[in-house]
Short mmCIF file of C-alpha atoms in Angstrom, two decimals:
data_model
loop_
_atom_site.label_atom_id
_atom_site.label_comp_id
_atom_site.label_asym_id
_atom_site.label_seq_id
_atom_site.Cartn_x
_atom_site.Cartn_y
_atom_site.Cartn_z
CA UNK A 128 -21.25 -48.84 0.01
CA UNK A 129 -20.50 -45.81 1.88
CA UNK A 130 -21.64 -46.04 5.18
CA UNK A 131 -23.85 -43.07 6.87
CA UNK A 132 -24.68 -40.39 5.90
CA UNK A 133 -22.63 -37.93 2.66
CA UNK A 134 -19.82 -36.50 4.73
CA UNK A 135 -20.49 -32.49 3.53
CA UNK A 136 -18.58 -30.51 1.37
CA UNK A 137 -16.04 -28.60 2.60
CA UNK A 138 -16.50 -24.73 3.06
CA UNK A 139 -14.98 -23.57 -0.57
CA UNK A 140 -13.05 -20.32 -0.47
CA UNK A 141 -12.52 -18.27 -3.67
CA UNK A 142 -8.99 -17.48 -3.03
CA UNK A 143 -6.32 -18.51 -0.62
CA UNK A 144 -4.21 -15.21 -0.39
CA UNK A 145 -5.64 -11.74 0.13
CA UNK A 146 -2.79 -9.18 -0.62
CA UNK A 147 -2.98 -5.63 -0.68
CA UNK A 148 -1.80 -2.20 -1.78
CA UNK A 149 -0.76 -0.65 1.78
CA UNK A 150 -0.24 2.80 0.42
CA UNK A 151 -3.54 4.63 0.74
CA UNK A 152 -5.09 1.36 0.57
CA UNK A 153 -4.46 0.06 4.12
CA UNK A 154 -2.48 3.11 5.52
CA UNK A 155 -2.99 7.25 5.61
CA UNK A 156 -0.06 8.13 4.07
CA UNK A 157 -0.99 11.91 3.51
CA UNK A 158 -1.60 12.55 7.47
CA UNK A 159 1.85 10.60 8.82
CA UNK A 160 4.13 12.39 5.83
CA UNK A 161 1.95 16.16 6.79
CA UNK A 162 2.74 15.47 10.54
CA UNK A 163 5.93 14.39 10.02
CA UNK A 164 7.05 17.78 7.12
CA UNK A 165 5.15 19.85 10.46
CA UNK A 166 6.94 18.81 13.02
CA UNK A 167 10.25 19.42 11.31
CA UNK A 168 9.18 22.74 10.17
CA UNK A 169 8.03 23.73 13.87
CA UNK A 170 11.54 22.39 14.93
CA UNK A 171 13.45 24.48 12.08
CA UNK A 172 11.39 28.04 12.09
CA UNK A 173 10.77 27.19 8.76
CA UNK A 174 7.45 27.93 6.64
CA UNK A 175 5.52 25.30 4.75
CA UNK A 176 2.04 23.99 3.72
CA UNK A 177 2.59 20.57 5.41
CA UNK A 178 -0.11 18.73 3.22
CA UNK A 179 0.80 20.35 -0.01
CA UNK A 180 4.49 18.94 0.96
CA UNK A 181 3.25 15.67 1.36
CA UNK A 182 0.92 15.87 -1.72
CA UNK A 183 3.89 16.98 -4.31
CA UNK A 184 6.36 14.39 -2.40
CA UNK A 185 3.58 11.74 -3.51
CA UNK A 186 3.11 13.07 -7.06
CA UNK A 187 6.81 12.34 -7.60
CA UNK A 188 5.95 8.63 -6.71
CA UNK A 189 4.97 6.83 -9.81
CA UNK A 190 7.92 8.96 -12.42
CA UNK A 191 10.77 7.90 -9.90
CA UNK A 192 9.58 4.47 -9.99
CA UNK A 193 8.62 4.39 -14.15
CA UNK A 194 12.90 4.92 -15.13
CA UNK A 195 13.49 1.07 -12.87
CA UNK A 196 9.86 -0.17 -14.22
CA UNK A 197 11.79 0.56 -17.78
CA UNK A 198 14.89 -0.79 -17.46
CA UNK A 199 16.44 2.51 -17.86
CA UNK A 200 17.60 2.56 -13.99
CA UNK A 201 18.99 0.16 -11.49
CA UNK A 202 16.30 -1.29 -8.87
CA UNK A 203 16.09 1.20 -6.14
CA UNK A 204 14.33 0.72 -2.80
CA UNK A 205 11.85 3.88 -1.81
CA UNK A 206 13.72 5.13 1.11
CA UNK A 207 15.97 5.79 -1.89
CA UNK A 208 13.64 6.98 -4.05
CA UNK A 209 11.93 8.78 -1.57
CA UNK A 210 14.79 10.67 -0.31
CA UNK A 211 15.84 12.01 -4.12
CA UNK A 212 12.25 13.10 -4.18
CA UNK A 213 12.63 14.11 -0.79
CA UNK A 214 15.09 16.78 -1.53
CA UNK A 215 13.42 17.99 -5.11
CA UNK A 216 10.19 18.85 -3.01
CA UNK A 217 11.67 20.93 -0.85
CA UNK A 218 14.04 22.55 -3.66
CA UNK A 219 10.55 23.34 -5.25
CA UNK A 220 8.74 24.68 -2.27
CA UNK A 221 11.74 26.17 -1.51
CA UNK A 222 12.15 24.36 2.19
CA UNK A 223 15.88 25.28 2.76
CA UNK A 224 16.57 21.16 3.57
CA UNK A 225 20.45 21.48 3.69
CA UNK A 226 19.78 23.33 6.80
CA UNK A 227 17.68 20.28 8.35
CA UNK A 228 20.59 18.29 10.15
CA UNK A 229 21.42 14.61 8.35
CA UNK A 230 19.67 12.64 11.07
CA UNK A 231 16.50 14.68 11.00
CA UNK A 232 16.45 14.63 6.92
CA UNK A 233 16.48 10.57 7.97
CA UNK A 234 13.93 10.91 10.14
CA UNK A 235 11.57 13.25 8.01
CA UNK A 236 12.12 10.61 5.08
CA UNK A 237 11.40 7.46 6.87
CA UNK A 238 7.92 9.11 7.35
CA UNK A 239 6.98 6.56 5.46
CA UNK A 240 7.62 3.83 7.94
CA UNK A 241 5.52 5.34 10.17
CA UNK A 242 2.60 5.84 9.18
CA UNK A 243 -1.24 4.74 10.82
CA UNK A 244 -3.53 2.65 9.24
CA UNK A 245 -7.08 3.96 8.44
CA UNK A 246 -9.57 2.87 11.21
CA UNK A 247 -11.03 0.05 9.49
CA UNK A 248 -7.43 -1.80 8.69
CA UNK A 249 -6.74 -3.48 11.81
CA UNK A 250 -9.73 -4.96 12.45
CA UNK A 251 -10.41 -5.85 8.96
CA UNK A 252 -7.16 -7.29 8.56
CA UNK A 253 -7.66 -9.08 11.57
CA UNK A 254 -10.84 -10.60 10.42
CA UNK A 255 -9.28 -11.75 7.44
CA UNK A 256 -6.85 -13.30 8.96
CA UNK A 257 -8.86 -16.02 10.14
CA UNK A 258 -9.34 -17.52 7.14
CA UNK A 259 -6.86 -16.26 4.79
CA UNK A 260 -3.35 -15.40 4.03
CA UNK A 261 -3.17 -11.99 4.09
CA UNK A 262 -0.20 -9.75 3.79
CA UNK A 263 1.06 -6.70 1.64
CA UNK A 264 2.09 -6.37 -1.97
CA UNK A 265 3.13 -2.86 -2.32
CA UNK A 266 5.89 -1.43 -3.73
CA UNK A 267 7.29 -0.96 -0.54
CA UNK A 268 10.38 -3.11 0.65
CA UNK A 269 10.76 -5.02 3.38
CA UNK A 270 12.58 -3.02 6.04
CA UNK A 271 9.85 -0.39 5.29
CA UNK A 272 6.57 -2.33 5.54
CA UNK A 273 8.00 -4.75 8.16
CA UNK A 274 8.22 -1.40 10.14
CA UNK A 275 4.78 0.16 8.70
CA UNK A 276 3.47 -2.90 10.69
CA UNK A 277 4.92 -2.37 13.89
CA UNK A 278 4.09 0.85 13.93
CA UNK A 279 0.00 0.17 13.41
CA UNK A 280 0.05 -2.40 14.09
CA UNK A 281 -0.77 -4.55 10.89
CA UNK A 282 -1.30 -8.80 11.34
CA UNK A 283 0.47 -9.67 8.34
CA UNK A 284 1.38 -13.31 7.79
CA UNK A 285 3.67 -12.50 5.45
CA UNK A 286 5.58 -9.69 4.01
CA UNK A 287 6.91 -9.28 -0.18
CA UNK A 288 8.61 -6.67 -0.62
CA UNK A 289 9.75 -5.03 -4.00
CA UNK A 290 13.06 -5.66 -2.94
CA UNK A 291 12.46 -9.20 -3.16
CA UNK A 292 10.44 -9.02 -6.23
CA UNK A 293 12.50 -7.15 -7.53
CA UNK A 294 9.95 -5.01 -9.49
CA UNK A 295 7.58 -2.38 -9.32
CA UNK A 296 3.37 -2.44 -9.24
CA UNK A 297 1.93 -1.94 -12.40
CA UNK A 298 4.85 -4.52 -13.47
CA UNK A 299 3.12 -7.66 -14.70
CA UNK A 300 5.77 -10.33 -12.60
CA UNK A 301 5.28 -7.88 -9.18
CA UNK A 302 1.77 -9.55 -9.22
CA UNK A 303 3.38 -13.15 -10.34
CA UNK A 304 6.14 -13.22 -7.81
CA UNK A 305 3.97 -12.61 -5.53
CA UNK A 306 1.89 -15.52 -6.20
CA UNK A 307 5.16 -17.80 -7.11
CA UNK A 308 6.48 -17.14 -3.41
CA UNK A 309 3.35 -18.27 -1.81
CA UNK A 310 2.74 -20.87 -4.25
CA UNK A 311 -0.13 -20.13 -5.19
CA UNK A 312 -1.63 -19.96 -9.15
CA UNK A 313 -2.28 -16.56 -9.46
CA UNK A 314 -6.18 -16.99 -9.41
CA UNK A 315 -6.28 -18.12 -5.80
CA UNK A 316 -4.69 -14.67 -5.21
CA UNK A 317 -6.85 -11.74 -4.43
CA UNK A 318 -5.67 -7.76 -4.92
CA UNK A 319 -7.27 -5.50 -2.00
CA UNK A 320 -6.73 -2.15 -3.24
CA UNK A 321 -8.47 1.48 -3.79
CA UNK A 322 -6.51 2.39 -6.86
CA UNK A 323 -8.45 0.76 -9.95
CA UNK A 324 -5.32 0.84 -12.28
CA UNK A 325 -3.57 -1.74 -9.61
CA UNK A 326 -6.69 -3.99 -9.86
CA UNK A 327 -6.65 -3.72 -13.60
CA UNK A 328 -3.12 -4.82 -13.57
CA UNK A 329 -3.68 -7.71 -10.96
CA UNK A 330 -6.32 -9.14 -12.70
CA UNK A 331 -4.60 -8.80 -16.07
CA UNK A 332 -1.60 -10.77 -14.66
CA UNK A 333 -4.65 -12.99 -13.25
CA UNK A 334 -5.35 -12.75 -9.44
CA UNK A 335 -8.79 -12.20 -8.21
CA UNK A 336 -9.47 -8.18 -7.32
CA UNK A 337 -11.40 -6.54 -4.17
CA UNK A 338 -11.87 -2.47 -4.44
CA UNK A 339 -12.03 -0.23 -1.72
CA UNK A 340 -12.98 3.60 -2.10
CA UNK A 341 -10.64 5.65 0.49
CA UNK A 342 -12.36 8.62 -0.77
CA UNK A 343 -9.77 10.60 1.93
CA UNK A 344 -6.84 9.87 0.71
CA UNK A 345 -5.56 12.77 -1.09
CA UNK A 346 -7.72 14.88 1.31
CA UNK A 347 -10.86 16.91 0.25
CA UNK A 348 -10.29 17.40 -3.15
CA UNK A 349 -9.63 14.13 -4.53
CA UNK A 350 -11.49 13.59 -7.40
CA UNK A 351 -10.00 10.14 -8.68
CA UNK A 352 -10.46 6.23 -7.62
CA UNK A 353 -14.15 7.37 -5.85
CA UNK A 354 -15.91 5.08 -6.99
CA UNK A 355 -15.27 0.86 -8.72
CA UNK A 356 -14.40 1.59 -12.83
CA UNK A 357 -14.97 -2.29 -13.25
CA UNK A 358 -16.78 -4.86 -11.92
CA UNK A 359 -13.80 -6.22 -10.18
CA UNK A 360 -14.79 -9.83 -8.08
CA UNK A 361 -15.54 -7.64 -4.63
CA UNK A 362 -16.59 -4.23 -3.99
CA UNK A 363 -16.39 -3.28 -0.49
CA UNK A 364 -16.78 -0.20 1.62
CA UNK A 365 -13.83 -0.67 3.98
CA UNK A 366 -11.69 -3.76 4.97
CA UNK A 367 -14.06 -4.62 7.84
CA UNK A 368 -16.47 -5.18 5.09
CA UNK A 369 -13.87 -6.47 2.34
CA UNK A 370 -13.25 -9.38 5.64
CA UNK A 371 -17.70 -9.90 5.86
CA UNK A 372 -18.24 -10.47 2.35
CA UNK A 373 -15.38 -13.05 1.87
CA UNK A 374 -16.21 -14.54 5.06
CA UNK A 375 -20.04 -15.30 3.93
CA UNK A 376 -18.89 -16.52 0.88
CA UNK A 377 -16.98 -19.53 2.58
CA UNK A 378 -19.77 -19.58 5.09
CA UNK A 379 -22.89 -19.69 2.64
#
């Protein structure tokens, strides 16, 4: 027979790890890339719409991943794909990239390593880190994500690059591979993203889901992902709000 009052039940978390889509969800890629394009254009005396260049560079991103997802092309990191897409975008926009020194082309290509977080990202992640394993579940590779974390002060517990899982979202194995690496069943892992399609793929793989809106990701004319399109497990205003909702669930 037990002696004394019954011990209170331990607080229950709905997940053990909260992983994040990174480009657009955690960091502002458009501003960072446009700033780098503008700096190079100024240095070399080129005329270019830096914001439009950033948008067109990014627009080639998913198209360049598809041959790798389908198995038609061997795995390449985002640095390699970004460089190919940079050259193609420069040709499309009439930017004479052949006149730019190789070191400056490399610096421009690595703009994706030097992106700043949204204002709520670091405080929200810091709060989440108190209760959950946090890290990126991104198509970025380990070096890129590590450099980005150092630049932006992102307090990850773990970084799982696409070069570790050897696949790109929304491939099912990208989500399941992250869960396996953390030794967690998929339902104990949550993906937070500003992109409904990413969350749909994560849910189909068995992960929990959280939506945060980033209506300025593509600038003032953005028309997609302004609102959640499904009843995700959590719908939050930003990462700080996500931290509050998940913390309140623990303490309720």
